[in-house]
XYZ file of C-alpha atoms in Angstrom:
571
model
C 189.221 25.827 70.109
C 188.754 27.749 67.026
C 191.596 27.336 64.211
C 192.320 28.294 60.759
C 190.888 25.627 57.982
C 191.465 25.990 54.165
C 189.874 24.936 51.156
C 191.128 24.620 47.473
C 188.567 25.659 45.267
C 189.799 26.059 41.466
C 192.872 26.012 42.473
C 192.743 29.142 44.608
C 193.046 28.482 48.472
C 190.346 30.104 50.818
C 190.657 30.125 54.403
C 187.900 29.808 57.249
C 187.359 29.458 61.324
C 186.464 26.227 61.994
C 184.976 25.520 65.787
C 184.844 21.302 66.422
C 183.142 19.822 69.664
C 182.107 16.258 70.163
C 178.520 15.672 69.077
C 176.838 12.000 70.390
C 181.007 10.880 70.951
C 182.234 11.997 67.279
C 184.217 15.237 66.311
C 182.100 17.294 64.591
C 182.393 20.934 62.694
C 179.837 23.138 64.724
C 180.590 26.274 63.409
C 182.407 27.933 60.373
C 183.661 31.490 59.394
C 184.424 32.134 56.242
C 187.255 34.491 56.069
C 188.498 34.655 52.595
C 191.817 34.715 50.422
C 194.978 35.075 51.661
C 195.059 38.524 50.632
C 192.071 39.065 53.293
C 193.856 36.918 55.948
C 196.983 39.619 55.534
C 194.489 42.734 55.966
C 193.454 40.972 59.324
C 196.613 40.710 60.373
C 198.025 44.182 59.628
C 195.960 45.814 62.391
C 196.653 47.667 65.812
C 199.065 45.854 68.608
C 196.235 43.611 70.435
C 193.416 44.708 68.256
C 190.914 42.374 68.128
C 188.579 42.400 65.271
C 185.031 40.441 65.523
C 183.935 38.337 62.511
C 181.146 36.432 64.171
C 178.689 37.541 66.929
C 176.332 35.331 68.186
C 174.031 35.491 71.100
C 174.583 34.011 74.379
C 173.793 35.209 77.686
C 170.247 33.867 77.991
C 170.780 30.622 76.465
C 173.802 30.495 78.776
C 171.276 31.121 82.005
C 168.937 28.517 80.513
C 171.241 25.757 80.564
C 172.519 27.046 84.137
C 169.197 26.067 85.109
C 168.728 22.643 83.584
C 171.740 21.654 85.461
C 170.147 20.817 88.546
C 167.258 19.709 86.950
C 168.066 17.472 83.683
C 165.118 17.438 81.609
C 167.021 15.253 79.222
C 168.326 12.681 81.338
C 164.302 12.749 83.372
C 162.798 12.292 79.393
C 165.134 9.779 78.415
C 164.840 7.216 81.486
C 160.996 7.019 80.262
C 162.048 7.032 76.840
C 165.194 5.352 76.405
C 167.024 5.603 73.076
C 166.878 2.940 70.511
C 168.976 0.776 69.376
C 169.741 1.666 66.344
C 168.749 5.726 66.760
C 170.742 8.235 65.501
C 171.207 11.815 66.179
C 169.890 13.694 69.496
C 167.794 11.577 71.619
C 164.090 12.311 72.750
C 165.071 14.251 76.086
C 167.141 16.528 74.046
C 164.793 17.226 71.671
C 162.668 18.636 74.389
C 165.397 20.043 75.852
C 166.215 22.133 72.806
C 162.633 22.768 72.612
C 162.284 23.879 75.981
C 165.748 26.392 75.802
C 164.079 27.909 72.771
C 160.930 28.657 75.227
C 162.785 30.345 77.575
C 164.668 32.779 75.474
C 162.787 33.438 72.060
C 159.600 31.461 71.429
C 159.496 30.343 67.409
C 157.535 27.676 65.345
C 159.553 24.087 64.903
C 160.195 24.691 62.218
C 162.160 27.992 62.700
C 164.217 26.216 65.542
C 167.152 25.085 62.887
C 168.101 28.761 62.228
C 167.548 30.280 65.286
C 169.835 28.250 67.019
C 172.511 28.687 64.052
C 172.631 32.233 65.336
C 172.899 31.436 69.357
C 175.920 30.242 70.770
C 174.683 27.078 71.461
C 177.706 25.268 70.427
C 179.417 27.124 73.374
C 176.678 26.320 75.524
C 175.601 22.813 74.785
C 176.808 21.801 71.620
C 174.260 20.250 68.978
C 173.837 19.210 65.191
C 171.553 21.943 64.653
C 170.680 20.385 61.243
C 169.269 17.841 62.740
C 166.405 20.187 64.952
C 163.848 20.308 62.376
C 160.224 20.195 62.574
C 160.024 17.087 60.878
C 162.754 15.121 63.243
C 160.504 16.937 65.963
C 157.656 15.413 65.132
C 159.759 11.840 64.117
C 160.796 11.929 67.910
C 157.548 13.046 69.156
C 155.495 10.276 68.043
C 157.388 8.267 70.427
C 156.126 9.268 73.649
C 153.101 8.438 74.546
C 150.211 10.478 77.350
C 151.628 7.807 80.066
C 155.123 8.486 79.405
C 154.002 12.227 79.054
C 152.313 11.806 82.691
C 155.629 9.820 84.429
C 158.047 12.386 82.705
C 155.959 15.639 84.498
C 155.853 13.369 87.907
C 159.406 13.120 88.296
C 160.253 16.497 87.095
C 158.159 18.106 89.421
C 159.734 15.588 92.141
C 162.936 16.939 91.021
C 161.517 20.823 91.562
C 160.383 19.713 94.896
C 163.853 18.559 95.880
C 165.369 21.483 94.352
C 162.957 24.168 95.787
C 161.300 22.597 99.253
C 157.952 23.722 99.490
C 155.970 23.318 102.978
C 153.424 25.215 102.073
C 149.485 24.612 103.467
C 147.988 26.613 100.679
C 147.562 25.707 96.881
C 146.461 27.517 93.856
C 144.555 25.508 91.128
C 143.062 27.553 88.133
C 142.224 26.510 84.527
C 142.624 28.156 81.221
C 142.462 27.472 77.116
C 144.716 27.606 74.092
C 143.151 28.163 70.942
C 144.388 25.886 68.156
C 144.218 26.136 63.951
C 143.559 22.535 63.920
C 141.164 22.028 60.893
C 137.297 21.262 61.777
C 137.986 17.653 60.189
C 141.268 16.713 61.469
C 140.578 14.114 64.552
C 142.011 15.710 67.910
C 139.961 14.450 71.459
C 141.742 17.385 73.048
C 141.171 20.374 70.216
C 137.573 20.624 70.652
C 135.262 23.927 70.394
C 134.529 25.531 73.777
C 133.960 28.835 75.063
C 137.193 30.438 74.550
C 139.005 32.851 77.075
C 140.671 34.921 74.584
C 137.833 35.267 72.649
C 138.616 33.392 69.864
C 135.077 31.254 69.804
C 135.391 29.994 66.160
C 139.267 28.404 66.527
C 139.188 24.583 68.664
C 140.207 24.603 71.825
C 142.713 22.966 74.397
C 142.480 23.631 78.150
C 144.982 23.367 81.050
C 144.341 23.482 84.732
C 147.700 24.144 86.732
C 148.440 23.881 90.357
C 150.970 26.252 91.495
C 152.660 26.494 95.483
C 151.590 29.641 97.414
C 155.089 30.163 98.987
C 157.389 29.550 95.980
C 154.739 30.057 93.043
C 156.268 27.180 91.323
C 153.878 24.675 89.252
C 153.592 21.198 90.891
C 150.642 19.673 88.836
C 149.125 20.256 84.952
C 146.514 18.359 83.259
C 145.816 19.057 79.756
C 142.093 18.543 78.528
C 139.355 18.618 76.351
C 138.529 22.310 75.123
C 134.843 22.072 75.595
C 135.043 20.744 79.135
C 133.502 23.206 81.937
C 135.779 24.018 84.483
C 133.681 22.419 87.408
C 133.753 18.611 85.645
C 137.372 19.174 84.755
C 138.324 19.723 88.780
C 135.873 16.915 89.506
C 138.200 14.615 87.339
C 141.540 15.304 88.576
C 140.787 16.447 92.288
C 142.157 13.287 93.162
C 145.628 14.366 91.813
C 145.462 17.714 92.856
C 145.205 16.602 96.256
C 148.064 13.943 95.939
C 150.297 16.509 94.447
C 149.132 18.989 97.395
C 150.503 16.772 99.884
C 153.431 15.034 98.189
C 154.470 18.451 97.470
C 153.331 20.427 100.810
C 151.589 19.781 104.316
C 149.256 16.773 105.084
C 146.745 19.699 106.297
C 146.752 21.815 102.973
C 143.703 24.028 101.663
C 143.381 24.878 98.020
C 142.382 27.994 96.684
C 139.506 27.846 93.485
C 137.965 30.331 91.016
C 134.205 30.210 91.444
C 133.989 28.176 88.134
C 135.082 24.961 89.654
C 132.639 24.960 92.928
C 130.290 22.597 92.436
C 128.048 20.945 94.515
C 130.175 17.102 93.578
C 133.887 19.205 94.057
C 132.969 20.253 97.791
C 131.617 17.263 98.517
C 134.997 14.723 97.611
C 137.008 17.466 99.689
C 134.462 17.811 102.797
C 135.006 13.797 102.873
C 138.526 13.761 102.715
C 140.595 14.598 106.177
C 142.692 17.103 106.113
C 141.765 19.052 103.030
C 140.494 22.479 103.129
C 138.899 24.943 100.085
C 138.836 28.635 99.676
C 137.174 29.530 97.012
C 135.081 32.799 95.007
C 131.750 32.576 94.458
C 129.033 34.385 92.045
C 127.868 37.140 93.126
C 124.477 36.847 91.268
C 123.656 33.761 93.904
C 124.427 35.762 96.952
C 122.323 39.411 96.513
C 121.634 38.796 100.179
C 125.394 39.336 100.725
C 126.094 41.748 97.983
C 123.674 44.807 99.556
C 125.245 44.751 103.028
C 125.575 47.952 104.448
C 129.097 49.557 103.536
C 129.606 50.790 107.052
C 129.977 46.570 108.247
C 132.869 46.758 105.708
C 136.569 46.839 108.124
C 139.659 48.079 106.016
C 141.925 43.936 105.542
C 145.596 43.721 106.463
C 147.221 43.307 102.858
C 150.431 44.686 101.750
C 148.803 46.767 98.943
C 146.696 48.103 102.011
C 149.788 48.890 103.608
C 151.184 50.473 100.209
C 147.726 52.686 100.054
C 147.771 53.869 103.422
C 151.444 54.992 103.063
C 150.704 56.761 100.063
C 147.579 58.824 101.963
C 145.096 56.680 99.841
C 142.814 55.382 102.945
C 139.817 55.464 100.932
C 141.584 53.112 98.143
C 141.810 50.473 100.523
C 140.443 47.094 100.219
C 137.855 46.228 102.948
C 135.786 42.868 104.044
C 132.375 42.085 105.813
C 132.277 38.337 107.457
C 129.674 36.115 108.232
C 128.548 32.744 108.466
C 126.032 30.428 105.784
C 124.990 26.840 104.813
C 126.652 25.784 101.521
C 127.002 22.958 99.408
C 125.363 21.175 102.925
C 127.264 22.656 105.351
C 128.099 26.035 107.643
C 130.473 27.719 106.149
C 132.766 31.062 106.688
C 131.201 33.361 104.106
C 133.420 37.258 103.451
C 132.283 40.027 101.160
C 135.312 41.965 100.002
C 134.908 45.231 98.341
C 137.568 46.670 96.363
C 136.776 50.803 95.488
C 139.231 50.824 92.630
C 137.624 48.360 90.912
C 134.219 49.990 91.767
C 135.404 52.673 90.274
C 136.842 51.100 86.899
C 133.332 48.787 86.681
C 131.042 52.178 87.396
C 132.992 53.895 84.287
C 132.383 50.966 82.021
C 128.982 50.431 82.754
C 128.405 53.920 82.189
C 130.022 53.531 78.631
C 127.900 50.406 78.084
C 124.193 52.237 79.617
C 125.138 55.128 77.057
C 125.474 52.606 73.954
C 122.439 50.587 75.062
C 120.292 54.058 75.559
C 121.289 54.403 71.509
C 120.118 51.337 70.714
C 117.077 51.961 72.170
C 116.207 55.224 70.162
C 116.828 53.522 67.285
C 114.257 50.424 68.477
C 111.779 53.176 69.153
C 112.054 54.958 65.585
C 112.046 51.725 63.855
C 108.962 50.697 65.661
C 106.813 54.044 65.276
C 107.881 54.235 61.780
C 106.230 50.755 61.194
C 109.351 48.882 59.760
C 108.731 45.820 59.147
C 110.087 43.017 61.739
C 109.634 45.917 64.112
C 105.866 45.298 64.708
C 105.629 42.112 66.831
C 106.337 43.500 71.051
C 107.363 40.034 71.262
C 110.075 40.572 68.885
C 110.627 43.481 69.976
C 111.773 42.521 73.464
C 113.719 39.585 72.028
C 116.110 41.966 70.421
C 116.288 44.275 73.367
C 116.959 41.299 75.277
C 119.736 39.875 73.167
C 121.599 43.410 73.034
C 121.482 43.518 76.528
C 122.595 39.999 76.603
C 125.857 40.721 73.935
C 126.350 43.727 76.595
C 126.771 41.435 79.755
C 124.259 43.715 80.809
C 120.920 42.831 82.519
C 117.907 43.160 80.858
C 115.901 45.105 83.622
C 117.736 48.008 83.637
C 114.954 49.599 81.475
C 111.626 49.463 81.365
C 109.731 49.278 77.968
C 106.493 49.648 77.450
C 103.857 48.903 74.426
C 100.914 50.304 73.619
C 98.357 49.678 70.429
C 97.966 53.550 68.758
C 96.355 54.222 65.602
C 98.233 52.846 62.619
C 99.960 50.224 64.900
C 102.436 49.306 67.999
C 104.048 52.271 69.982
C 107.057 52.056 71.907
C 108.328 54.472 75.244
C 111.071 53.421 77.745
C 112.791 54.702 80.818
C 115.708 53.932 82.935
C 114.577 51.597 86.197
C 116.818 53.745 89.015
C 116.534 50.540 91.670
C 117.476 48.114 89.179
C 120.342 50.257 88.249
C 121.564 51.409 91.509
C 120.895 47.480 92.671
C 123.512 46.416 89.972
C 126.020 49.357 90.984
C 125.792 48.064 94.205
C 127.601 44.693 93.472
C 130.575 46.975 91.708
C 134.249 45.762 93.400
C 132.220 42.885 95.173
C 133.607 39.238 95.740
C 132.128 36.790 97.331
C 134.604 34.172 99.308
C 133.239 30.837 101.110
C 135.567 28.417 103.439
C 135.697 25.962 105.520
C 138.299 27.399 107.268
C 136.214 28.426 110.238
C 139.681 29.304 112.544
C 141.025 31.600 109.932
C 140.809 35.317 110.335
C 139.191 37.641 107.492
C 142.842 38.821 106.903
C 144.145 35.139 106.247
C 141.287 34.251 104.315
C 141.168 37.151 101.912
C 144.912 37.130 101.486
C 145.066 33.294 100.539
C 142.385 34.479 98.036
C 144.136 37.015 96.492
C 147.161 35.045 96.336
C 145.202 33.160 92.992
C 147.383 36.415 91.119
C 150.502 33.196 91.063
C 148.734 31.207 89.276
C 146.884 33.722 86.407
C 150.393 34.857 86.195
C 151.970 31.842 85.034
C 148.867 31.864 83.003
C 150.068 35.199 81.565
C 153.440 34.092 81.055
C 152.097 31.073 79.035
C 150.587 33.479 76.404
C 153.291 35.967 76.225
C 154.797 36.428 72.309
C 158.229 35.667 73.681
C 158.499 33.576 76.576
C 156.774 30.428 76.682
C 154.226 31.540 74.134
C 151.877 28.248 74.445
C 149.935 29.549 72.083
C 148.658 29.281 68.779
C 149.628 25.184 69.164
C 150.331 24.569 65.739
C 150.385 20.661 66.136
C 148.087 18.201 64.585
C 147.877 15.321 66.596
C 147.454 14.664 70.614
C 150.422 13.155 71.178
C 152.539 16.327 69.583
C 150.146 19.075 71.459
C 150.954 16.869 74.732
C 154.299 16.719 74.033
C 154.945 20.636 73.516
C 152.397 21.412 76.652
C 154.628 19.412 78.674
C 157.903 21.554 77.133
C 155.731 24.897 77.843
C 155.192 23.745 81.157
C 158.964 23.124 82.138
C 160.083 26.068 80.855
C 157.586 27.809 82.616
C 158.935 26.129 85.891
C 162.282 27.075 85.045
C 162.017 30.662 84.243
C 160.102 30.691 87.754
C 163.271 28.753 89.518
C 165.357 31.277 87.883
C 163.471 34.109 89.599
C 163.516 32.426 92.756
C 167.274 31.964 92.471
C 168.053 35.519 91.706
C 165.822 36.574 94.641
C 167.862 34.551 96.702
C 170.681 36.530 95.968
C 168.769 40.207 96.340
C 167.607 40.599 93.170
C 164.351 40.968 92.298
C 164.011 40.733 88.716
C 160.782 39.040 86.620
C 162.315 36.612 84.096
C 160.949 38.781 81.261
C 163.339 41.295 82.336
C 166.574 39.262 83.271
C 166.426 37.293 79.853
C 165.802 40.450 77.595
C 168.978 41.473 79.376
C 170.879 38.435 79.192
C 169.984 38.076 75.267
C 172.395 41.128 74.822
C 175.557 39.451 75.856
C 177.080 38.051 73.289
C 179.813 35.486 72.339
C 182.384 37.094 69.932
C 184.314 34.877 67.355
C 187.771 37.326 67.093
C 190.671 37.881 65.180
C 193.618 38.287 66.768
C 196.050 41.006 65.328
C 198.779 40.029 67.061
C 198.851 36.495 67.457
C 197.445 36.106 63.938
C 194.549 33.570 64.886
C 191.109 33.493 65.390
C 190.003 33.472 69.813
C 185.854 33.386 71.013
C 185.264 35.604 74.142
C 182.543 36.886 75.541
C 181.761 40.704 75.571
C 182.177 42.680 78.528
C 178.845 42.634 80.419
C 176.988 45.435 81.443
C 176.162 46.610 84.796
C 172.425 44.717 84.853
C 174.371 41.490 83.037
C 177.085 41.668 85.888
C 174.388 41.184 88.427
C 172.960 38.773 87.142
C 176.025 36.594 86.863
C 177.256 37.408 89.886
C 173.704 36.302 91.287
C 174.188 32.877 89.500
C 177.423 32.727 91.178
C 180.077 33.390 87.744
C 181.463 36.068 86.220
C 183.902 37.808 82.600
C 186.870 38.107 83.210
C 189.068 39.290 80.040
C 186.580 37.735 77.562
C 186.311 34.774 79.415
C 183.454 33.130 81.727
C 184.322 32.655 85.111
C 182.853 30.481 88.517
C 183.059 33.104 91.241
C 184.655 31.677 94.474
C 182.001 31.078 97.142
């Protein structure tokens, strides 16, 4: 309850809004107003009957909702049974730590060491009431360096237990994908897990960190994350931790599950653990440079796939949009397999207009190979090196190097170049434009189940997306310098990740379907309002009215304002 507090200060009294809650069992001052002398306290008073006039406004809707959501869950409490509290530790224990760090995730992504004032301008006192002083980076890391990668691993079993229990999945159908981070670790500072690898965002030069995520088809909820080395291929990193992808599938769904792969993680040792295993079924993509037999199939073999987008198209008068499959059978990684060619015309038609872009800037190139080799530069007089260049643009192009044909010839005063376009090559590569190449063993599926459990990989590269978003989550840059700390905030990324999911899921239950992007950046607006009070001459906190979009989503969550004031709807 807020109340009046004053201060002598030479003599002169000064008067503030002091807000107390209990803080680890002791009364402590969480937040104060300054409001001035008692001249300044009379101006305050001499307003309008029941004016109210705000002297502090501090955000609160979203960090509200957060906390709403740890409820059922208790990251805190699941952190600190692994990592109990010392004996003589003072201050917010480890789970709370992540806790904060987690909340912060959810709403407005910032450095550690921004955490102290960003929450001095939240209403987390009225939320879930903290020393904020004491949420630095360097009591972060202090905390941290407690919990080690098998506390790490026993904390993210039993919260996704706890998700399970929360959100019952019974799905048959998993979706496993990997990804990087890039990192600013220094080249000499030790890190097993910050290694250089072949970066997904481009950034080649930075080291690396990797995550492979397992997310349920029906609920699109993570159930399984393993951090790892940055240089690791994708294939070796699902070799390692099939075992646990599998345990999780089946803990968490069906004992007859099927997972769903990108065509990085197929190899030949992968198929082989699952085809031995009972019960356990892949879909997965597969290059389409190993399969040209597949790729040049006739069109007209192609049938039009039941998928809602399909459904959308045809609605819309856009039949020849749709997305369209060819199925057959072949022997893979030892064994007959269900083998469908899907063809996609939009993305025909997007590839067709790059490649166009990309033939016109390699055709440039090539006029200037050809003057620099007539006019007898040097380096330019060698066909060997010649070709090697060609070769190497073509190769920096993602572009094969058939495409043209160039041809050498000794003249008088030295090498002579010519080239032309090679129209099968070309019209052969066009032909694999909107292609994708899907092997099973699920020989009972239709192509429509098949092709849908395919597509249904968008869950997981979402939550990818979500991870790298500049406000939510925002798992990247990871500006830690030791395992333990990068472990420690993948785990936090990961959890708020799972929560902003649940909090879709929640509001979906309810009717409204809104991403978590959207209901947070709307939530972030309502605000908690430290007040004067005219007439009764004190200081009163209440909440701002909410607007329409705010009122749903309250009412979703099951509360609502009334008169300032937060509210539990009746069920």
């Amino acid at each position: 309850m807020p109340h009046l507090h004053k201060k002598i200060k030479k003599g002169r009294p000064y008067y503030y809004v002091r807000e107390m809650a209990r803080i680890d069992g002791k009364p402590k001052v969480t937040n104060q107003v300054y409001l001035g002398s008692p001249e300044r306290i009379m101006s305050l008073a001499t307003g309008a009957e029941s004016a109210l006039e705000k002297i502090q406004v501090q955000e609160y809707g979203a960090l509200w909702l957060a906390n709403l959501i740890d409820h059922d869950v208790g990251i805190a409490q699941i952190v600190d049974e692994v990592v109990p509290k010392g004996k003589n530790e003072a201050g917010p224990s480890v789970g709370e730590y992540f806790l904060y760090a987690v909340f912060n995730r959810m709403v407005d992504a910032q450095s550690k060491r921004a955490l102290t004032d960003w929450y001095a301008k939240t209403a987390v006192q009225q939320v879930r009431p903290v020393d904020v002083n004491a949420l630095s980076s360097e009591k972060f890391w202090k905390k941290w360096d407690r919990v080690s990668q098998k506390q790490i691993e026993a904390i993210a079993k039993r919260f996704f237990e706890k998700l399970a229990q929360l959100e019952t999945s019974r799905s048959d159908c998993f979706l496993f994908d990997t990804t990087n981070y890039y990192t600013y670790l220094a080249a000499d500072t030790e890190s097993d897990l910050a290694q250089t690898g072949k970066s997904k965002e481009g950034r080649y030069w930075l080291r690396q960190v990797g995550l492979a995520l397992l997310v349920a088809r029906d609920t699109g909820l993570p159930f399984f994350y393993h951090e790892y080395e940055g240089n690791c291929h994708d294939s070796k990193v699902f070799q390692c931790v099939l075992e646990d992808v599998l345990d999780a599938m089946r803990k968490f769904g069906r004992q007859d599950v099927t997972v769903v792969l990108d065509k990085g993680m197929n190899s030949e040792d992968g198929m082989a653990v699952i085809d031995a295993m009972d019960g356990v079924h892949f879909v997965t993509s597969y290059s389409t440079y190993f399969a040209e037999e597949l790729i040049h199939v006739d069109r007209n073999k192609f049938v039009v796939v039941d998928t809602e987008k399909n459904r959308r198209l045809r609605k819309l008068g856009k039949e020849d949009d749709q997305l369209t499959a060819w199925r057959s059978t072949g022997e893979y990684w030892g064994r007959t397999r269900t083998v469908i060619v899907t063809y996609n015309p939009l993305t025909a038609s997007k590839q067709r207009y790059k490649f166009e872009k990309k033939m016109r800037t390699l055709q440039s190139a090539l006029y200037e190979i050809r003057s620099k080799v007539r006019s007898r530069a040097a380096q330019w007089r060698n066909e060997d090196t010649v070709r090697e260049r060609y070769e190497t643009i073509c190769r920096d192009m993602y572009l094969p190097d058939n495409l043209y044909d160039l041809n050498f010839a000794l003249k008088s005063g030295g090498l002579d170049m010519s080239f032309r376009k090679n129209y099968y090559r070309i019209e052969r590569h066009i032909d694999r434009f909107g292609k994708n190449v899907l092997i099973t063993d699920r020989m009972g599926w239709s192509t429509d189940e098949i092709v849908r459990a395919s597509l249904d990989r968008y869950m997981v590269e979402q939550n990818f997306r979500q991870t790298k978003d500049s406000d939510l989550v925002n798992m990247r840059p990871m500006r830690h310098w030791t395992d333990s700390k990068i472990r420690c905030h993948i785990l936090c990324c990961i959890v708020a990740l799972s929560y902003l999911r649940l909090l879709e899921l929640r509001l979906a239950k309810a009717g409204l379907k809104l991403s978590a992007a959207t209901t947070m950046q709307q939530m972030r607006a309502l605000h908690s309002c430290l007040c004067w009070n005219v007439v009764a001459r004190k200081a009163i906190r209440k909440l701002e009215e909410p607007s329409e979009a705010q009122a749903q989503i309250m009412k979703a969550m099951g509360y609502g304002v009334n008169s300032g004031v937060l509210q539990k709807l009746p069920h």
